[in-house]
Coordinates of C-alpha atoms in Angstrom, one line a residue:
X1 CA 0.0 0.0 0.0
X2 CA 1.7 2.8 -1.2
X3 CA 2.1 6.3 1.5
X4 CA -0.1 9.3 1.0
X5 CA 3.1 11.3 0.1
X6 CA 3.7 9.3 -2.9
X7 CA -0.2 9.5 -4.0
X8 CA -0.1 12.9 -3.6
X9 CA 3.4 13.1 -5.6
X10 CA 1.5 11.1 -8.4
X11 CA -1.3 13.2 -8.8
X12 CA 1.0 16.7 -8.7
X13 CA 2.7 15.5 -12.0
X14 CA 0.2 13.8 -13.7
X15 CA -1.5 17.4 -13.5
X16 CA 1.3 19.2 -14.5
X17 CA 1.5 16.8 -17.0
X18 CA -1.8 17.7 -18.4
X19 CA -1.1 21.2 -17.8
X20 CA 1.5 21.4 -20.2
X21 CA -0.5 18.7 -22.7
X22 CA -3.4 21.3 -22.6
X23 CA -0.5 24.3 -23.4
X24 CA 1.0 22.9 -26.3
X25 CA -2.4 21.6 -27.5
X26 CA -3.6 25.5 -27.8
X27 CA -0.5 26.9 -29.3
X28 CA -0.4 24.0 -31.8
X29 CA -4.1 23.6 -33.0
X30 CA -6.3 26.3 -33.6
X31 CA -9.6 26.8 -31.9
X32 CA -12.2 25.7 -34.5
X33 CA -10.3 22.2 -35.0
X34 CA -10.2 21.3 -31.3
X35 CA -14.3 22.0 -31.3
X36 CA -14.9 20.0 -34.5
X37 CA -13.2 17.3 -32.8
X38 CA -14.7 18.1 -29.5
X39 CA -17.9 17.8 -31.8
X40 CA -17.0 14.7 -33.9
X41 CA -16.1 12.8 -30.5
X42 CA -19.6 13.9 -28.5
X43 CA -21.6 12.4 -31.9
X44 CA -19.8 9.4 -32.0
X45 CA -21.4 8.4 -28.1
X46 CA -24.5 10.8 -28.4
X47 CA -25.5 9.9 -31.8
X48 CA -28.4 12.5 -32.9
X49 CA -31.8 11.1 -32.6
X50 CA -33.7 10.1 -35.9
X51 CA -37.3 10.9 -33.7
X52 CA -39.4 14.0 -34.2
X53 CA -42.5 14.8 -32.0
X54 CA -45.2 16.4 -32.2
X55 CA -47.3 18.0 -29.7
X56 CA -51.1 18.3 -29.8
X57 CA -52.4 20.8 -27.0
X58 CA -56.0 20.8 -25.4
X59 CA -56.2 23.9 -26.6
X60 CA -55.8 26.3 -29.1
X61 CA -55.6 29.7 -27.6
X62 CA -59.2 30.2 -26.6
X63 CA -60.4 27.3 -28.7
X64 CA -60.8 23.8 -28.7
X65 CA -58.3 21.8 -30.5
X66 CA -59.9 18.9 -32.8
X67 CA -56.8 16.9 -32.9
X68 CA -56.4 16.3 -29.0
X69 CA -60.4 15.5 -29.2
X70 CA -60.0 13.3 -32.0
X71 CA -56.5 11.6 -30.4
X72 CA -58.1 11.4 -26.8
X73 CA -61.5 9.1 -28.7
X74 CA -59.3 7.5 -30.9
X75 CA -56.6 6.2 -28.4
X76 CA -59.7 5.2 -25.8
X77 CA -60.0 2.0 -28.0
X78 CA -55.9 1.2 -27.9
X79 CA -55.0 2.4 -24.2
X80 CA -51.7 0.4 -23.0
X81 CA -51.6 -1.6 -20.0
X82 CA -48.5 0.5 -19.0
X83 CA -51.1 3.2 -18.1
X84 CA -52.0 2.9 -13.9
X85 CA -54.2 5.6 -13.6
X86 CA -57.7 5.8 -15.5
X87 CA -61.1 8.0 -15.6
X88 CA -64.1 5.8 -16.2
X89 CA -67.5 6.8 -16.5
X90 CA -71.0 5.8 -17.8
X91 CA -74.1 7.9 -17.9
X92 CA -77.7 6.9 -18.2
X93 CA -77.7 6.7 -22.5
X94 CA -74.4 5.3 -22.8
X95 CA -73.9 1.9 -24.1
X96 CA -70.4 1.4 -22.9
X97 CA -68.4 2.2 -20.1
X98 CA -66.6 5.7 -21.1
X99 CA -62.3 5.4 -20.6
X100 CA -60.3 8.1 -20.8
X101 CA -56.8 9.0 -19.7
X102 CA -56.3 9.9 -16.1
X103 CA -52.0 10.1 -16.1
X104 CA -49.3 10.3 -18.1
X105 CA -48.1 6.8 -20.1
X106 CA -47.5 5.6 -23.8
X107 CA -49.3 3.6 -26.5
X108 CA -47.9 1.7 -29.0
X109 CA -49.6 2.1 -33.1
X110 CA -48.1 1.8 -36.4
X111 CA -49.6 3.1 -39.3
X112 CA -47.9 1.5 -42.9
X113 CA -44.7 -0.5 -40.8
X114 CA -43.9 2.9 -39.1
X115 CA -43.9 2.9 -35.6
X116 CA -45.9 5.6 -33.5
X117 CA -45.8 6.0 -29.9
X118 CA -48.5 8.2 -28.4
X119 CA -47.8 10.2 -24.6
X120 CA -49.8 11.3 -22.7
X121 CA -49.2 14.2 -20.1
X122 CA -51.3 15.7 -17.8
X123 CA -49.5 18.9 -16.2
X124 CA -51.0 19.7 -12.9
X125 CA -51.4 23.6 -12.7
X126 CA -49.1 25.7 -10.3
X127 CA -51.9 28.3 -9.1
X128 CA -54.1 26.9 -6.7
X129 CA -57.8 27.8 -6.3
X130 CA -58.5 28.5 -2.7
X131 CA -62.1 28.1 -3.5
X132 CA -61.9 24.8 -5.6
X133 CA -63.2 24.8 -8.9
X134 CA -61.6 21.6 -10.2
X135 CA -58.5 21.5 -12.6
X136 CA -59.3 24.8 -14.9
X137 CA -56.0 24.9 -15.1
X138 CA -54.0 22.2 -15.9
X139 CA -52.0 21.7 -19.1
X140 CA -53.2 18.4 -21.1
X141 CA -51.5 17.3 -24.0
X142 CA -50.4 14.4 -26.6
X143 CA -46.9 13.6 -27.9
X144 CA -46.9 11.8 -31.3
X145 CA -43.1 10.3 -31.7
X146 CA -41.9 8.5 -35.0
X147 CA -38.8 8.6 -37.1
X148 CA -38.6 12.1 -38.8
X149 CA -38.2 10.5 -42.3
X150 CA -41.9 9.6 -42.1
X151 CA -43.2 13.3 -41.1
X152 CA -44.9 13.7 -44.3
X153 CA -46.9 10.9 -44.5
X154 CA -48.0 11.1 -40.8
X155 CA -49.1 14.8 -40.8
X156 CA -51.0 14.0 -44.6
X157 CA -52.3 10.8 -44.4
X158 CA -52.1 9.2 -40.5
X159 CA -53.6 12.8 -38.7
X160 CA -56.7 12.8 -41.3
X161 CA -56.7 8.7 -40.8
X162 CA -57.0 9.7 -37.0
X163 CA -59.7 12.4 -37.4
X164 CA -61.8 9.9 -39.7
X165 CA -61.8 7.2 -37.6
X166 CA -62.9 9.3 -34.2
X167 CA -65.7 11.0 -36.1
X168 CA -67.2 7.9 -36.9
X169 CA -66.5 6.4 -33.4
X170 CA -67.9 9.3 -32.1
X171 CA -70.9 9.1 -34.2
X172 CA -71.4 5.2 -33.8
X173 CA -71.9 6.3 -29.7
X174 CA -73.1 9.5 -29.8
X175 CA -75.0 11.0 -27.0
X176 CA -76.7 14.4 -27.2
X177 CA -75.6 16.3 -24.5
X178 CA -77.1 19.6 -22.9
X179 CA -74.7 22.2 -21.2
X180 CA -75.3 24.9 -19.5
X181 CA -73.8 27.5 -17.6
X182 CA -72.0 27.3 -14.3
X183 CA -70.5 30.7 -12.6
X184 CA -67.9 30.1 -10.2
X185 CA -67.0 32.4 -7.0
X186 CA -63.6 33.7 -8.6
X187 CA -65.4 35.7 -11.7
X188 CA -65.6 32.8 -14.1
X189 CA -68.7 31.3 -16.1
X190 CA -67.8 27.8 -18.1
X191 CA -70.0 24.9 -19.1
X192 CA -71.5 21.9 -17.8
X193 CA -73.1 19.2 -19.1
X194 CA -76.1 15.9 -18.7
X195 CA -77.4 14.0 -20.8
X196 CA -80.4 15.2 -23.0
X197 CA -83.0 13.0 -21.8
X198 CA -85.6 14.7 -24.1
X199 CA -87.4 11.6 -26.0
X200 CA -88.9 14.6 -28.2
X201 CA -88.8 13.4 -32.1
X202 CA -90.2 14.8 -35.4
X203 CA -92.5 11.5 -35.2
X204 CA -93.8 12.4 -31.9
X205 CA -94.0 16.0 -31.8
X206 CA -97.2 17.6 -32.6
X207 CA -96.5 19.8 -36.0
X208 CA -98.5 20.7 -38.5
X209 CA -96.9 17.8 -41.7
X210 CA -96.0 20.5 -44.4
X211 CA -94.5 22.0 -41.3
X212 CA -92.4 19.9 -40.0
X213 CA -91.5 18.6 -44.0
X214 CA -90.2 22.1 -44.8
X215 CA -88.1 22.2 -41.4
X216 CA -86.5 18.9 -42.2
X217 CA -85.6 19.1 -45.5
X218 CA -84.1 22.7 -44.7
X219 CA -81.7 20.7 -41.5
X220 CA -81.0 18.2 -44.4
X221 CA -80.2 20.9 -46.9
X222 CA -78.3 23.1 -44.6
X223 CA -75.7 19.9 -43.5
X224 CA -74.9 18.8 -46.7
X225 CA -73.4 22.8 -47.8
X226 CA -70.5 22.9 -46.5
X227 CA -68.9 23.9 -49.7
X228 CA -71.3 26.3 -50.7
X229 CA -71.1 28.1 -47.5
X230 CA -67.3 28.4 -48.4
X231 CA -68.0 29.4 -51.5
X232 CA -70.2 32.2 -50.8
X233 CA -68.6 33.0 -48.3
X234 CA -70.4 32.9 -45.4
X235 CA -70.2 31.0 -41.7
X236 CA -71.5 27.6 -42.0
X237 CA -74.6 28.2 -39.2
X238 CA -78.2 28.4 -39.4
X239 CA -80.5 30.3 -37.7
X240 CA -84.3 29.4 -36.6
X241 CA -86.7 31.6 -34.7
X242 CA -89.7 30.1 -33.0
X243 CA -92.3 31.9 -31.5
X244 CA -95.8 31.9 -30.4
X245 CA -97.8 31.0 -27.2
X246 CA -96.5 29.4 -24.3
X247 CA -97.6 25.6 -24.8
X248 CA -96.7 25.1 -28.2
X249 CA -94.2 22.9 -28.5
X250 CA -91.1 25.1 -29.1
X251 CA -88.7 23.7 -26.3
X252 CA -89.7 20.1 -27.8
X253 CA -88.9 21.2 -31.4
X254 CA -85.8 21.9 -29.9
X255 CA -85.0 18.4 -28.7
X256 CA -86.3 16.9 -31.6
X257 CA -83.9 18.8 -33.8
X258 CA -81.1 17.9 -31.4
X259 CA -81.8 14.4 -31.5
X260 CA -82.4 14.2 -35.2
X261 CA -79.1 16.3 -36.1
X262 CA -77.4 14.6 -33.5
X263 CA -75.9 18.2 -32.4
X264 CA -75.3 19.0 -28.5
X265 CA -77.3 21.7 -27.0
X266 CA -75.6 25.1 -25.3
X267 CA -78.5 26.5 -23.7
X268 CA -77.0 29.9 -23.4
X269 CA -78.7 32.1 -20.3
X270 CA -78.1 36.2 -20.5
X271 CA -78.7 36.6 -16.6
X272 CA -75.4 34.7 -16.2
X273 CA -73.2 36.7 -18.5
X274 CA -72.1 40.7 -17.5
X275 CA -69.6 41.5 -20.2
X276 CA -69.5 41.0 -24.0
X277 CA -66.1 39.3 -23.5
X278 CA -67.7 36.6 -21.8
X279 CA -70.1 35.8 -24.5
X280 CA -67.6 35.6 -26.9
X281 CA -65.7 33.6 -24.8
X282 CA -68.4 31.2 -24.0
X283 CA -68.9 30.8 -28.4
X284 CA -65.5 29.8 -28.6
X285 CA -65.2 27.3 -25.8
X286 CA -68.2 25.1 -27.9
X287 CA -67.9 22.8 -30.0
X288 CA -68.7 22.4 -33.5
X289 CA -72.1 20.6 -34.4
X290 CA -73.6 22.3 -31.5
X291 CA -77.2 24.0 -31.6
X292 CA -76.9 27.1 -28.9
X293 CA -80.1 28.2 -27.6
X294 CA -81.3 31.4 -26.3
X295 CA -84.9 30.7 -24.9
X296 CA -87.6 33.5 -24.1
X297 CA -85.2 36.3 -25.8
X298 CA -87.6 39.1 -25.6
X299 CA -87.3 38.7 -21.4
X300 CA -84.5 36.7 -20.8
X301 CA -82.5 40.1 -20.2
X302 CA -82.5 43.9 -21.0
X303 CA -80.1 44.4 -23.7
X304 CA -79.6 48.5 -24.2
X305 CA -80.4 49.4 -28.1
X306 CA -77.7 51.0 -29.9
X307 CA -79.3 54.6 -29.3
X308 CA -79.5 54.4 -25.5
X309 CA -75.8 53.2 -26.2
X310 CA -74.8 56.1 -28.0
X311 CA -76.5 59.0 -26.0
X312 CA -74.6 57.4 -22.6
X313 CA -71.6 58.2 -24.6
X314 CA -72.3 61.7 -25.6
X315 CA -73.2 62.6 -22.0
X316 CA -70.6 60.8 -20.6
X317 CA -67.9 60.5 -22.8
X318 CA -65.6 56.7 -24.2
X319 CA -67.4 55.3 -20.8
X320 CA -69.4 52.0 -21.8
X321 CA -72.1 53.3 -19.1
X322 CA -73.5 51.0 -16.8
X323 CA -74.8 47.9 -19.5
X324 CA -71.6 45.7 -20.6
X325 CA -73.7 43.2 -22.3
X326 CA -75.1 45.0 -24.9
X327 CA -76.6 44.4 -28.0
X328 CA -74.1 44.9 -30.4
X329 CA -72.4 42.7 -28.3
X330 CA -75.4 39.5 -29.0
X331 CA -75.5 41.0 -33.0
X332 CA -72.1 40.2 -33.3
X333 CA -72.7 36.7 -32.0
X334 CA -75.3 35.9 -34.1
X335 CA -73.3 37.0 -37.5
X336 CA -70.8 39.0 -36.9
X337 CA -66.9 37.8 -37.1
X338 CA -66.7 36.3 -34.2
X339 CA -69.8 34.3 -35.0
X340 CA -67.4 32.7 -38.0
X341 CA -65.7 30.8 -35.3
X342 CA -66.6 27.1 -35.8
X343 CA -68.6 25.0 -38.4
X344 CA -72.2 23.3 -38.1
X345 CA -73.6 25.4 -36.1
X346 CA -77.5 26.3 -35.2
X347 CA -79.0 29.1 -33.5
X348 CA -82.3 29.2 -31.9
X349 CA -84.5 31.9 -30.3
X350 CA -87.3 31.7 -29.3
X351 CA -90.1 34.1 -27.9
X352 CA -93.9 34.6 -27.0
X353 CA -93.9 37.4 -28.2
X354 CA -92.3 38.5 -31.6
X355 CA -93.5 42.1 -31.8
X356 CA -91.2 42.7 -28.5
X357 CA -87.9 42.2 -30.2
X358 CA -85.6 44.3 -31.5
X359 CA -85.5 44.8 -35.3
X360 CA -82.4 44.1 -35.4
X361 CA -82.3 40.6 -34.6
X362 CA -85.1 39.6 -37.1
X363 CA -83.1 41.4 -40.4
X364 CA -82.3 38.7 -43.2
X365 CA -79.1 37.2 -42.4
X366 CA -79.5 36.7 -39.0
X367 CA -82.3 34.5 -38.1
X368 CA -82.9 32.5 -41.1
X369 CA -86.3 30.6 -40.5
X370 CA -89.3 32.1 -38.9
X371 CA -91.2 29.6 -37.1
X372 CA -94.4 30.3 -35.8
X373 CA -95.6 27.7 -33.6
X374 CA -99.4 28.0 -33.2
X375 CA -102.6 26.4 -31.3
X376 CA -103.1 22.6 -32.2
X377 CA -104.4 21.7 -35.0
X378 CA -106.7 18.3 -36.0
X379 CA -103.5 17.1 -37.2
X380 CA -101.5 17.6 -34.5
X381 CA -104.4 16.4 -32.3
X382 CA -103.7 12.9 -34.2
X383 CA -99.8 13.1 -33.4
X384 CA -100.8 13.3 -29.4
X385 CA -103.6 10.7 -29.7
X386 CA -101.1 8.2 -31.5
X387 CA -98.4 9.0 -28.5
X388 CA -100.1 9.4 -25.2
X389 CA -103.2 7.1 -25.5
X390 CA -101.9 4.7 -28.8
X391 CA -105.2 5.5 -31.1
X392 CA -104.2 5.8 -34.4
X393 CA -108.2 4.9 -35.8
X394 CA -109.5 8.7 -37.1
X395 CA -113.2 6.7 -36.6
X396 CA -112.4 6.0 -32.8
X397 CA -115.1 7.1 -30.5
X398 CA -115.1 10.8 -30.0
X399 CA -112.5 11.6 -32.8
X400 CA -114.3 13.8 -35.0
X401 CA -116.5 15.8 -32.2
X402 CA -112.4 16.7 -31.0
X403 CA -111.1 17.6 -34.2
X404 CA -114.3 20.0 -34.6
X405 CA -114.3 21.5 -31.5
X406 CA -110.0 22.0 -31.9
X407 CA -111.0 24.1 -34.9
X408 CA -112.7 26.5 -33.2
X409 CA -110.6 27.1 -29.8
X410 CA -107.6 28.0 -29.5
X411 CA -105.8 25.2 -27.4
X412 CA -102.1 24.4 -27.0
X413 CA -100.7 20.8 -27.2
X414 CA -99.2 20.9 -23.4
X415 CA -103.3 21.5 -22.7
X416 CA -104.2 18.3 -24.6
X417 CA -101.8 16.1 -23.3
X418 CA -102.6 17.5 -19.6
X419 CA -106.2 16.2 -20.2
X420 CA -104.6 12.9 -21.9
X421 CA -102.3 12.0 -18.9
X422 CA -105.7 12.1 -16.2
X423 CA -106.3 8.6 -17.1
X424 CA -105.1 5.2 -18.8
X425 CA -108.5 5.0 -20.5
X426 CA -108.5 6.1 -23.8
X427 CA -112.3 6.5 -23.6
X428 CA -112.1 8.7 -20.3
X429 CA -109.4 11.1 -22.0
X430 CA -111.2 11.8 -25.1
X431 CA -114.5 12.7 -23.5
X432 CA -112.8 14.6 -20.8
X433 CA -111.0 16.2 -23.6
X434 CA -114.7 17.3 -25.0
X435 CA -115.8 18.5 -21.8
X436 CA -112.5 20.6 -21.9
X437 CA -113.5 22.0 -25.0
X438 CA -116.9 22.7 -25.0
X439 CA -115.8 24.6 -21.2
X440 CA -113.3 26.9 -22.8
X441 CA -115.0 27.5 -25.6
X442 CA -118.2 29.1 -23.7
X443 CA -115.9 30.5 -21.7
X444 CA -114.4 32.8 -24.0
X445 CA -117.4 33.4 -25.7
X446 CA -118.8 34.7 -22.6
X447 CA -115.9 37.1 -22.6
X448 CA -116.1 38.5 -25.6
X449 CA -119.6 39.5 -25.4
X450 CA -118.9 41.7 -22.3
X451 CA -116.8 43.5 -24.6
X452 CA -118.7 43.1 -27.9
X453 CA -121.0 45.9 -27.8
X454 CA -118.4 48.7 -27.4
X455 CA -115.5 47.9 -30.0
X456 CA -115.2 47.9 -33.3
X457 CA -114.7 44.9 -35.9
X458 CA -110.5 46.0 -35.8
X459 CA -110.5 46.6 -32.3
X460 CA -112.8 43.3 -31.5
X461 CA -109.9 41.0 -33.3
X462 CA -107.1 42.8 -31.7
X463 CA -108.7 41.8 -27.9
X464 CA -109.6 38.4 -29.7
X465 CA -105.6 38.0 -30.2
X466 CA -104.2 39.4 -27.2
X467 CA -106.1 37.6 -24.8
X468 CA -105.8 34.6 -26.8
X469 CA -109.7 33.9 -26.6
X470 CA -110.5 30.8 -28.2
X471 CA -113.5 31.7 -31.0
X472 CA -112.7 33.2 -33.8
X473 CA -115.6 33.3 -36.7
X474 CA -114.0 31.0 -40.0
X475 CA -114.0 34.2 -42.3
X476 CA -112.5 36.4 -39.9
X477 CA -109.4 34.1 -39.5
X478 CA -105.8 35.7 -39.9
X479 CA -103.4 32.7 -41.8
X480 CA -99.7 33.4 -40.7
X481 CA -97.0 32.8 -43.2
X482 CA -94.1 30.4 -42.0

């Protein structure tokens, strides 16, 4: 064992010794030759990697980013056993048990002999809510990894594959879903969602036929333009007013349009929204093939015309005044730029009362369909015998004494089907269903003889309308256009 002394005497000329190697190595060989060979010697053990990645964010900015949505269904059907952490869940309508990525981990695919590996990573965010609020926050993304010389073919051909293959996955177990609106304590609104457990169809809904033909084939029509929208240069959406009474069937057309386009609903409430920021940031956080809904529009809340806007600031100068949802602010939702943001989309208002809104919103361009959803009709009365009491025989028992009586009154379908849910006997609902009739019929009768005797024919038909009395003589009957 040799002495410290003589270790230490080693070491002291072995360093001088590479002291002086180092000295004569810099006065010898110029600067760029010892870094190409520095260089040369690091490649030679770290060989550069033949691997490119890419990364898909959750998000787009403010928007939602297809591809992660389109990765996240696709990759549900191919998740690795090296994953440990999972988020299951199944709701009432779903057929299968719902898997999605819970932690980080890899999956294998190849696509053509090259070989993919997919990442996961879920970034829990820094800032904690003191007031929960879940994971707002966090950062979730995929990493696609494959040898660079393939990059072509994967962004061209394997992305759309991927796409593809999740739209029709996605359509195979599809679920309409409706969101609404949830406001949290720390000055934030975003969307939640149930199922939409709305059986309403366009076979069970009580429409007049050419009716609910013409609003069909215009659904049908408006899906298949994709091209022509582009073309023309306009944003791929649709818009459909329905109004009339309460009690005729509007919030079902809804649902059956939802469940025959297969589109989620976004049933979009004012009360909850201050600023036009947050409407536009609400638009932007949906989702394409979405129907947003804005029901009862006249009252839902008061919008400030553009006048009122514009006298606030004369008086008081750039201030927006008190109103920050305005209604410039709900114009440019409807068609303005920001209303170009997303494909396949549906707007819907609807209102009792037409005459209350502003002009604005009913200008051509904006709401494209004019639905006016009136009293039943002896059509309609055939749709709600069929569904609640399973008579489809126009001679059954008390049939045609209905169907006169409906043409006389003015009666809403949720009235009908109040009288046809009294009883499981059909004969019991129809002649209550008469009784109902023949009651509101006198009834408003009675009422507008008090009145008769002091009003004119104009001014007679104008009470007639706005109290919604029932009998109206045949030739004195106003036809609305749809």
């Amino acid at each position: 064992m040799p002495s410290a002394s003589s270790i230490f005497q080693a070491y002291a000329a072995m360093t001088a010794s590479v002291t002086l190697f180092k000295t004569m190595l810099n006065q010898l060989v110029p600067h760029q030759v010892q870094l190409y060979i520095v260089t040369k010697i690091h490649s030679y053990f770290h060989p550069n990697s033949s691997k490119v990645t890419l990364v898909i964010d959750e998000k787009d900015g403010m928007s939602n980013n297809e591809v992660y949505n389109a990765a996240e269904i696709y990759l549900s059907a191919r998740i690795s056993p090296e994953f440990q952490r999972f988020k299951i869940s199944k709701r009432p309508k779903d057929r299968d048990v719902n898997v999605k990525f819970g932690d980080c981990g890899k999956i294998a695919d190849s696509f053509e002999d090259i070989e993919l590996v997919w990442r996961f990573v879920h970034e829990a965010s820094k800032n904690i809510n003191p007031n929960g609020g879940g994971d707002g926050g966090d950062k979730r993304y995929f990493e696609l990894s494959f040898n660079k010389q393939h990059k072509d073919k994967i962004l061209n051909c394997y992305i759309p594959l991927v796409l593809n293959i999740a739209k029709v996955m996605c359509n195979d177990k599809k679920v309409v879903k409706l969101h609404a609106l949830r406001s949290h304590s720390y000055n934030s609104i975003t969307w939640d969602s149930v199922n939409l457990e709305h059986p309403s169809t366009f076979e069970t809904i009580a429409l007049e036929p050419t009716l609910k033909k013409t609003i069909i084939e215009d659904l049908d029509r408006f899906l298949k333009r994709k091209e022509f929208y582009r073309r023309v240069g306009k944003a791929w959406k649709r818009g459909y007013l329905l109004y009339g009474p309460p009690g005729t069937g509007k919030s079902s057309l809804i649902a059956a349009i939802a469940n025959y386009l297969k589109f989620d609903i976004y049933d979009l409430e004012f009360s909850n929204i201050r600023r036009d920021s947050d409407l536009r940031k609400l638009l932007l956080s949906t989702k394409n093939r979405s129907i947003l809904v804005i029901e009862d529009i006249d009252c839902s809340v008061e919008l400030p015309d553009r006048t009122e806007i514009r006298t606030n600031q004369s008086a008081n100068g750039p201030s927006r005044g008190h109103h920050e949802l305005t209604l410039g602010g709900l114009l440019n939702f409807i068609d303005g730029l920001w209303s170009s943001c997303g494909d396949e989309r549906v707007i819907i208002f609807t209102t009792n009362h037409k005459e209350r809104l502003d002009p604005a919103l009913l200008r051509p361009g904006r709401m494209d369909m004019h639905i006016h959803m009136s009293y039943l009709t002896s059509e309609g009365f055939k749709v709600l015998a069929t569904n609640y009491l399973e008579i489809s025989d126009p001679h059954y028992r008390g049939f045609k004494e209905v169907q006169e009586l409906i043409e006389g009154v003015q009666i809403t379908p949720a009235e009908v089907a109040e009288q046809f849910m009294k009883s499981e006997d059909p004969d019991v609902c129809i002649q209550g269903l008469v009784k109902f009739l023949k009651r509101k019929r006198t009834s408003n009768n009675d009422k507008l003889e008090e009145i008769k005797d002091n009003t004119t024919t104009d001014e007679l038909l104008k009470v007639k309308r706005s109290k919604n009395l029932s009998f109206i003589p045949k030739e004195e009957k106003i036809c609305t256009p749809i």
